[in-house]
PDB file of C-alpha atoms in Angstrom:
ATOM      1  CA  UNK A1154       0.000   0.000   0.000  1.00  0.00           C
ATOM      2  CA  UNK A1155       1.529   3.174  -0.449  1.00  0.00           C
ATOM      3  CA  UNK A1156       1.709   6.015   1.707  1.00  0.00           C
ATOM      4  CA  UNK A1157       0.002   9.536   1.380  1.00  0.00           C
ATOM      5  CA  UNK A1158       2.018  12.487   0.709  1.00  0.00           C
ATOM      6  CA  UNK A1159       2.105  14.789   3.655  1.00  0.00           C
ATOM      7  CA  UNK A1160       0.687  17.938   1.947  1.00  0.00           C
ATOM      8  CA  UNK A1161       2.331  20.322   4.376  1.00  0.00           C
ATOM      9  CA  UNK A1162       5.800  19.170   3.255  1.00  0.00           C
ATOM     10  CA  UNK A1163       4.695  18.953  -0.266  1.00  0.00           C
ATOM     11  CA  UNK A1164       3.815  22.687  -0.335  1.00  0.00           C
ATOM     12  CA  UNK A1165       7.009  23.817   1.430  1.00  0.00           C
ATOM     13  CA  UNK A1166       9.486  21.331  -0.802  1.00  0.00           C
ATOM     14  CA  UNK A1167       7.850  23.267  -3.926  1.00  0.00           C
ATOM     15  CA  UNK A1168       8.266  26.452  -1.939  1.00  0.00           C
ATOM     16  CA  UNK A1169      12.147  26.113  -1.063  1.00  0.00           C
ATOM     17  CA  UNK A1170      12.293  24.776  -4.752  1.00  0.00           C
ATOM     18  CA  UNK A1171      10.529  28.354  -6.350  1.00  0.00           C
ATOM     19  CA  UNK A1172      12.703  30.268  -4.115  1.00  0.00           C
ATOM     20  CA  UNK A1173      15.974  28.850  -4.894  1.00  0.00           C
ATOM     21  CA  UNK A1174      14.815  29.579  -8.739  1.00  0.00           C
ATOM     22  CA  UNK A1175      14.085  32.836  -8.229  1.00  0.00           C
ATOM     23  CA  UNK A1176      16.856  33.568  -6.257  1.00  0.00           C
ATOM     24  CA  UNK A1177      19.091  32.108  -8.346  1.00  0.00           C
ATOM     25  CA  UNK A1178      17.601  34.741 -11.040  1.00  0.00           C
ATOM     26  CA  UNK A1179      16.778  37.603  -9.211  1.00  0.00           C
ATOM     27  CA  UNK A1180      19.730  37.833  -6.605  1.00  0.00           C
ATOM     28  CA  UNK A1181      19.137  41.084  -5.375  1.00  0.00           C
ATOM     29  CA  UNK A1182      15.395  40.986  -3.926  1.00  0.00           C
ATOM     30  CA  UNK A1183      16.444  38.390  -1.032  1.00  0.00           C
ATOM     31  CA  UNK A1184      19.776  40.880  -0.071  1.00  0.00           C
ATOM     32  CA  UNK A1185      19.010  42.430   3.297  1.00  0.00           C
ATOM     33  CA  UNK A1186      19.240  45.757   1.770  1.00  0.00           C
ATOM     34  CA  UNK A1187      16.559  45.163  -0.971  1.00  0.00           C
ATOM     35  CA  UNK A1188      13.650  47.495  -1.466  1.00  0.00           C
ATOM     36  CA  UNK A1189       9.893  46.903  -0.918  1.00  0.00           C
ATOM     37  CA  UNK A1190       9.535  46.822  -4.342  1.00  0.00           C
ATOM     38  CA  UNK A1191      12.263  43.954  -5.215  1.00  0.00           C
ATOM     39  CA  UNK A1192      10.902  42.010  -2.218  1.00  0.00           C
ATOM     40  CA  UNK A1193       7.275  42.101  -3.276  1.00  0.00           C
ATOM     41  CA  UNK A1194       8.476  41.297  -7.151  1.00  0.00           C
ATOM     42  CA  UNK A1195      10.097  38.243  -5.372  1.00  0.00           C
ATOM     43  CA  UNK A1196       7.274  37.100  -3.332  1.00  0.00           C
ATOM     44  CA  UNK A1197       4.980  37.378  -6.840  1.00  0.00           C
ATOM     45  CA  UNK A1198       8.028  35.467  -8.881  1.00  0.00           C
ATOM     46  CA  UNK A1199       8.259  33.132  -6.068  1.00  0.00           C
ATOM     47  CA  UNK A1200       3.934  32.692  -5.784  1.00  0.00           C
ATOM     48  CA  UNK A1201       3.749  32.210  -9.675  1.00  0.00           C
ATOM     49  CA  UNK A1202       6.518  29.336 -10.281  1.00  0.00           C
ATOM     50  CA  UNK A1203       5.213  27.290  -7.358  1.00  0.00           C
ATOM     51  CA  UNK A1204       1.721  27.922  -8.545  1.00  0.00           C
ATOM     52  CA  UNK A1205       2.905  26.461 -12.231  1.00  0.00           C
ATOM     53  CA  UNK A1206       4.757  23.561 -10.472  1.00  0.00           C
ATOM     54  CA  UNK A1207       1.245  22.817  -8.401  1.00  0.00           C
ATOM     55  CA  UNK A1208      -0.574  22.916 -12.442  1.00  0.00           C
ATOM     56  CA  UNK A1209       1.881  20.658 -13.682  1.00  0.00           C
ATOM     57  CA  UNK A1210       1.680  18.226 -10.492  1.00  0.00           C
ATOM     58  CA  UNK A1211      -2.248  18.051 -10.906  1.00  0.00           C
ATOM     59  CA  UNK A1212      -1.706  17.877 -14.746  1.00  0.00           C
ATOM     60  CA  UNK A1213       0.026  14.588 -13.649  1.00  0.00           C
ATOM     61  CA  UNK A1214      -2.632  13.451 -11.452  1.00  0.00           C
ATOM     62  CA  UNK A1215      -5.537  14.284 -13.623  1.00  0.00           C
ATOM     63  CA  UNK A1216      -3.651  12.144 -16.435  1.00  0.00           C
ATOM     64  CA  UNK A1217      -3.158   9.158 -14.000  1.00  0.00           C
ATOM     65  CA  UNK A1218      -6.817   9.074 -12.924  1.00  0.00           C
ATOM     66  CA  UNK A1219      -7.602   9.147 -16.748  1.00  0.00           C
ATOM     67  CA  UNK A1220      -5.717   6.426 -17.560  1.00  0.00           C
ATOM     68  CA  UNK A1221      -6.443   4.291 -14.127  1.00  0.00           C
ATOM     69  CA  UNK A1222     -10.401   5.187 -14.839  1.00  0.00           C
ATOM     70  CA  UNK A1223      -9.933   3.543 -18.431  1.00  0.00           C
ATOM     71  CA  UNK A1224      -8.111   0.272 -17.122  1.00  0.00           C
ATOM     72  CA  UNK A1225     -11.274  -0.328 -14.667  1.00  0.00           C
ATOM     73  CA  UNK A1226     -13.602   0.587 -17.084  1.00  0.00           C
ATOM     74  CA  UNK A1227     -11.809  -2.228 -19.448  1.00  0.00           C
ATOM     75  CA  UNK A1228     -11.768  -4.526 -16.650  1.00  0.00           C
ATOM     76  CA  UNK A1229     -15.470  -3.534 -15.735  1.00  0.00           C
ATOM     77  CA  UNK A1230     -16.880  -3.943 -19.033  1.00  0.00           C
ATOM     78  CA  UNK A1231     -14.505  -7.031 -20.939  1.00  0.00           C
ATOM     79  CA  UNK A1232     -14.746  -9.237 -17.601  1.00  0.00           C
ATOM     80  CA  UNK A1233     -16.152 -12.596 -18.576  1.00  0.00           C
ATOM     81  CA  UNK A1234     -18.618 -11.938 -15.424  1.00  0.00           C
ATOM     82  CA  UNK A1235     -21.249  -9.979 -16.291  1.00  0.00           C
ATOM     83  CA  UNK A1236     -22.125  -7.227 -13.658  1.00  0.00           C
ATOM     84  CA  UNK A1237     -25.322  -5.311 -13.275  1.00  0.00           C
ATOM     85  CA  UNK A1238     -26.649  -2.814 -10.621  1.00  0.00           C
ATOM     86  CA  UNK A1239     -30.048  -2.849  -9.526  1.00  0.00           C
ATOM     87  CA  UNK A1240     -31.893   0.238  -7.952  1.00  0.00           C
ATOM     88  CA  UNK A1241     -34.324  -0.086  -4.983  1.00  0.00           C
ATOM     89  CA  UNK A1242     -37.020  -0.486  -7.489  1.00  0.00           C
ATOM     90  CA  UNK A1243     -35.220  -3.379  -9.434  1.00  0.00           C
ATOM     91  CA  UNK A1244     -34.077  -1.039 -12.243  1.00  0.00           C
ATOM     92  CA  UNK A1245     -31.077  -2.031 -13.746  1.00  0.00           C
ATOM     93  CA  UNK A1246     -28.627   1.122 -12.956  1.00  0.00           C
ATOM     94  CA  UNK A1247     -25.973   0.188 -14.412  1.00  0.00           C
ATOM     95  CA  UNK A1248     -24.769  -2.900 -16.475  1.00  0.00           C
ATOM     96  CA  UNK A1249     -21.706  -4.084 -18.218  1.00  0.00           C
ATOM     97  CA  UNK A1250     -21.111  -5.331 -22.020  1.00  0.00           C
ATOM     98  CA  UNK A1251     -20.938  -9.090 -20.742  1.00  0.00           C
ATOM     99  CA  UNK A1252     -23.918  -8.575 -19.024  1.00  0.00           C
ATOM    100  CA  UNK A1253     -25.803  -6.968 -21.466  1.00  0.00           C
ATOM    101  CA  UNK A1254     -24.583  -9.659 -23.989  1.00  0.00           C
ATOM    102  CA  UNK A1255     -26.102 -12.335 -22.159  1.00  0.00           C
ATOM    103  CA  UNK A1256     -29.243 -11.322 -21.913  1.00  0.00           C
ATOM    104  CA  UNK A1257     -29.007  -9.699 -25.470  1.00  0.00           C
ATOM    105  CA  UNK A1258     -29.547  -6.743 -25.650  1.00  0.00           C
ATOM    106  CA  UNK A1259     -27.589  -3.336 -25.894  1.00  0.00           C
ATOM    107  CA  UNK A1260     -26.597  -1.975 -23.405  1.00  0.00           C
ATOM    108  CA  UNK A1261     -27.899   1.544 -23.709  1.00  0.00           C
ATOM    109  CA  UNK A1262     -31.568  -0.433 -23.791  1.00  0.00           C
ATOM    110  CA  UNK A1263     -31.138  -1.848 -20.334  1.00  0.00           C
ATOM    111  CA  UNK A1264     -30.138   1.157 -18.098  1.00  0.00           C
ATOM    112  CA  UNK A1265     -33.488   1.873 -16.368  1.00  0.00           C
ATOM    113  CA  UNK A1266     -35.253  -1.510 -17.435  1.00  0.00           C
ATOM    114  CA  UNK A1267     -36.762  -3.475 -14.779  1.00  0.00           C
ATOM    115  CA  UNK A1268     -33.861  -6.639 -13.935  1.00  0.00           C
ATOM    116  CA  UNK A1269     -37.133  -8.727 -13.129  1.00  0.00           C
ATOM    117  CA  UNK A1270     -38.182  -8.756 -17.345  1.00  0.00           C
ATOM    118  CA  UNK A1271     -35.312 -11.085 -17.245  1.00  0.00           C
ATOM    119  CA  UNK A1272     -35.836 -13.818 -15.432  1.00  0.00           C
ATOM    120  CA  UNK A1273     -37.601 -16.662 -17.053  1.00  0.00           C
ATOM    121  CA  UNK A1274     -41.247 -16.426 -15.626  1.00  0.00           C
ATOM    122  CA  UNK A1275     -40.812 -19.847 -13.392  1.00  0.00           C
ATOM    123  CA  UNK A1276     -37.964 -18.059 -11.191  1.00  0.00           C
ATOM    124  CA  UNK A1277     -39.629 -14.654 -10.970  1.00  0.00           C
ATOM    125  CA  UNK A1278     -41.610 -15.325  -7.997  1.00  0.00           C
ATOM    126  CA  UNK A1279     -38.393 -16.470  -6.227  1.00  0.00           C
ATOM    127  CA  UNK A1280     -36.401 -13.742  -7.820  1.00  0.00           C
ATOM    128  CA  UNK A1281     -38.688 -10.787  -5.806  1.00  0.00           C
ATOM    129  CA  UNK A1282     -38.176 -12.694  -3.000  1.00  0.00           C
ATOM    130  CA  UNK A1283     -34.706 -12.999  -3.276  1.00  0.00           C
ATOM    131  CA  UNK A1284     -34.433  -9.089  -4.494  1.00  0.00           C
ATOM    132  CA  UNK A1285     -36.829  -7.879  -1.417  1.00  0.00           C
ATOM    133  CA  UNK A1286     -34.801  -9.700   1.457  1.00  0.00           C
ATOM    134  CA  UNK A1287     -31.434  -8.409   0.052  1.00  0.00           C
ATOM    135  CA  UNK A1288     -32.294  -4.930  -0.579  1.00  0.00           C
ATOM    136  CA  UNK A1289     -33.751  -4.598   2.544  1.00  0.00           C
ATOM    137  CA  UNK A1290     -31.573  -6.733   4.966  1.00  0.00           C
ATOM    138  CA  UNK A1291     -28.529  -4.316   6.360  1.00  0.00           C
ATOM    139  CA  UNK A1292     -26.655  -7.359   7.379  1.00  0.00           C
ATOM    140  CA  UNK A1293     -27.825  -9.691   4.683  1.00  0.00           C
ATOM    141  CA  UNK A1294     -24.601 -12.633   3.902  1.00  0.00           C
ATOM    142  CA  UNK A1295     -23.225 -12.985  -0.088  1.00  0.00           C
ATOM    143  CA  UNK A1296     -25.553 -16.485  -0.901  1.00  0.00           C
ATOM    144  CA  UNK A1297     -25.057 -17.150  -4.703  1.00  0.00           C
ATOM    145  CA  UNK A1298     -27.775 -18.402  -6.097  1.00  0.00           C
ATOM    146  CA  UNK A1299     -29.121 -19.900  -9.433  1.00  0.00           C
ATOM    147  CA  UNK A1300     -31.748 -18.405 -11.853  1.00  0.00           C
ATOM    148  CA  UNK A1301     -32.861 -19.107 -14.959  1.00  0.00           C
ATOM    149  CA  UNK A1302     -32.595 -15.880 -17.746  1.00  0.00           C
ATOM    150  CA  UNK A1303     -34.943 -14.905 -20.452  1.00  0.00           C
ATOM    151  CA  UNK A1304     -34.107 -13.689 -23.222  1.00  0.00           C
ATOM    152  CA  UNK A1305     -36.216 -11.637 -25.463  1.00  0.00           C
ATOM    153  CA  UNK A1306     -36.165 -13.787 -28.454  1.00  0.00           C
ATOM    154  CA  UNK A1307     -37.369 -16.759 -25.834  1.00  0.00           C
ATOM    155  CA  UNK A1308     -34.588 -18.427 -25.795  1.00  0.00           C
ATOM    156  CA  UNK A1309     -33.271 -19.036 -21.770  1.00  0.00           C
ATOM    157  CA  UNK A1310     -29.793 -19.687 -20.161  1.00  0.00           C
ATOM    158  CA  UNK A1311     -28.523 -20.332 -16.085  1.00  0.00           C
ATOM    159  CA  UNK A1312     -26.900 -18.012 -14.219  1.00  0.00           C
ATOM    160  CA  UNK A1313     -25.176 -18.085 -10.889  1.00  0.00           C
ATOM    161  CA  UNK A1314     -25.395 -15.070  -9.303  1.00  0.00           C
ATOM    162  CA  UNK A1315     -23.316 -13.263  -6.610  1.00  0.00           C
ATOM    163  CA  UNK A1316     -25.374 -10.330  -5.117  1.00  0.00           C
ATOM    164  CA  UNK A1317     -24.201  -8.185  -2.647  1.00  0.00           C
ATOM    165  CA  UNK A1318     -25.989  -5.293  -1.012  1.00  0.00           C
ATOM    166  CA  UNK A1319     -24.219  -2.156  -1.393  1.00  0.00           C
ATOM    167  CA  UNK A1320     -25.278   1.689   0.159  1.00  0.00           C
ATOM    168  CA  UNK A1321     -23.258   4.740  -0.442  1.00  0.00           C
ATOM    169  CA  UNK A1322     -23.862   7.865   1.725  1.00  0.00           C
ATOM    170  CA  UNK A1323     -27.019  10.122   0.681  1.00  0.00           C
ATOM    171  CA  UNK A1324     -28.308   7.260  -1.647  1.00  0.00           C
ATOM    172  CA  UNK A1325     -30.759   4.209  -2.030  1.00  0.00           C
ATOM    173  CA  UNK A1326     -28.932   0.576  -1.777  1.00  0.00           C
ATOM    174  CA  UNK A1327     -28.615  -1.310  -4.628  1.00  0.00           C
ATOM    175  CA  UNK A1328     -27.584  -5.089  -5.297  1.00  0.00           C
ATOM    176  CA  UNK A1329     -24.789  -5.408  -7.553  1.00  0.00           C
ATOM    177  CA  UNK A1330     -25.059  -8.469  -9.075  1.00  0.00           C
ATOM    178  CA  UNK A1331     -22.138 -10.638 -10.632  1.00  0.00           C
ATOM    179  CA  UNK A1332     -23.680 -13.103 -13.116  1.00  0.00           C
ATOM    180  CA  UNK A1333     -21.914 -16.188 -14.446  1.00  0.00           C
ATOM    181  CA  UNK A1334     -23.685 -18.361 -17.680  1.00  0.00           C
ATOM    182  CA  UNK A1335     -23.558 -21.883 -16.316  1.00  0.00           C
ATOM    183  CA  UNK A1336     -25.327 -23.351 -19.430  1.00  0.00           C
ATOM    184  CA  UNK A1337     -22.071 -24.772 -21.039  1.00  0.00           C
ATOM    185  CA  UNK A1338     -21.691 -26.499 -17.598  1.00  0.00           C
ATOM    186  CA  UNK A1339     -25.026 -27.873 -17.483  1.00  0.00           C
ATOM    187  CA  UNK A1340     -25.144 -28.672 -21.036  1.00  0.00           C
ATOM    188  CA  UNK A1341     -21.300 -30.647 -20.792  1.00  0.00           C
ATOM    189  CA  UNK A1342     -22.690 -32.978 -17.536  1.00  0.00           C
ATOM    190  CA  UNK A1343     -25.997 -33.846 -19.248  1.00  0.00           C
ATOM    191  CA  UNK A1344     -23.770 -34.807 -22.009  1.00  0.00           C
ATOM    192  CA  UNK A1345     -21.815 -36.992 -20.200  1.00  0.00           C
ATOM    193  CA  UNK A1346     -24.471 -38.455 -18.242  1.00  0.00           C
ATOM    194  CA  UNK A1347     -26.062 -39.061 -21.241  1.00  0.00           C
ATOM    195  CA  UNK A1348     -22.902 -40.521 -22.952  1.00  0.00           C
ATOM    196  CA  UNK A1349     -22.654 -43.082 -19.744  1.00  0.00           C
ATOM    197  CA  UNK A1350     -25.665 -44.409 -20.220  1.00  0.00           C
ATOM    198  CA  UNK A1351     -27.982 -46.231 -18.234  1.00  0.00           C
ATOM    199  CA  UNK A1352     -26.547 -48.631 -15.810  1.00  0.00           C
TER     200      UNK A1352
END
């Protein structure tokens, strides 16, 4: 983890630093004998290079957030889990391209859709249940669970999903929800059931 930068001693390192440049230019405003005039023209010199050298440190900054904020939103939205947020009133807040691919359907189309249009109609029951105990339970434990996903052209798929309550100061809780297609894993065992045989 690494440590915070004591402001304080930030400030007065790129103090000392803009006076020794200006004294190093303008000599004769730090001499004891040096006029009001020299000595205020100092202080400015002195106020406008550490002012530049405080741009050009949050230039810096404001670059490394940029590019940090674009490696989580790669890692956000090309994660093979599909993540989705869900508002108080199951709307889906937020969603990500995996998510939005399994259910198929862009992405822009499912901010503010209802998360419950996608559950297949014989797990919707125990979907609000599910949905009405998390959002509301303060204390409520991760428990994964299964449901099966409609799509809108019919077709379904399994999910396991990961849901954890989350409630940020001044704002609602939502769920965020982590979903994972199991279909490929249910599909490969019936296979090989099926490939076995009966006994």
């Amino acid at each position: 983890m690494t440590q915070k930068p004591d402001w304080m001693e930030v400030r007065q390192s790129t103090r000392a630093k803009a006076e020794g440049l200006v004294a190093s230019i303008a000599p004769a405003a730090t001499a004891p004998a040096a006029q009001p005039t020299e000595i205020l023209m100092h202080e400015l010199l002195v106020n406008k290079i550490e002012f530049e050298a405080q741009i050009e440190e949050l230039k810096r900054t404001h670059a490394q957030l940029e590019e940090a904020r674009d490696r989580f939103e790669d890692l956000y939205n090309f994660s093979p889990v599909g993540y989705v947020t869900v508002g108080r009133e199951c709307l889906i807040g937020e969603i990500n391209l995996t998510a939005a691919a399994l259910l198929g359907v862009d992405r822009k189309d499912l901010v503010n859709r209802r998360f419950s249009k996608f559950v297949a109609p014989n797990d919707r029951d125990r979907w609000d249940r599910l949905f009405v105990s998390r959002i509301e339970d303060h204390d409520a434990e991760r428990k994964p669970f299964v449901l099966e996903m409609l799509r809108p052209d019919a077709s379904t798929f399994r999910v396991y999903v990961d849901c954890q309550r989350r409630e940020a100061a001044n704002s609602a809780p939502t769920l965020r929800l982590a979903l994972v297609d199991i279909s490929g894993i249910r599909k490969a065992e019936e296979e090989r059931i099926g490939a076995a045989g009966p006994d």
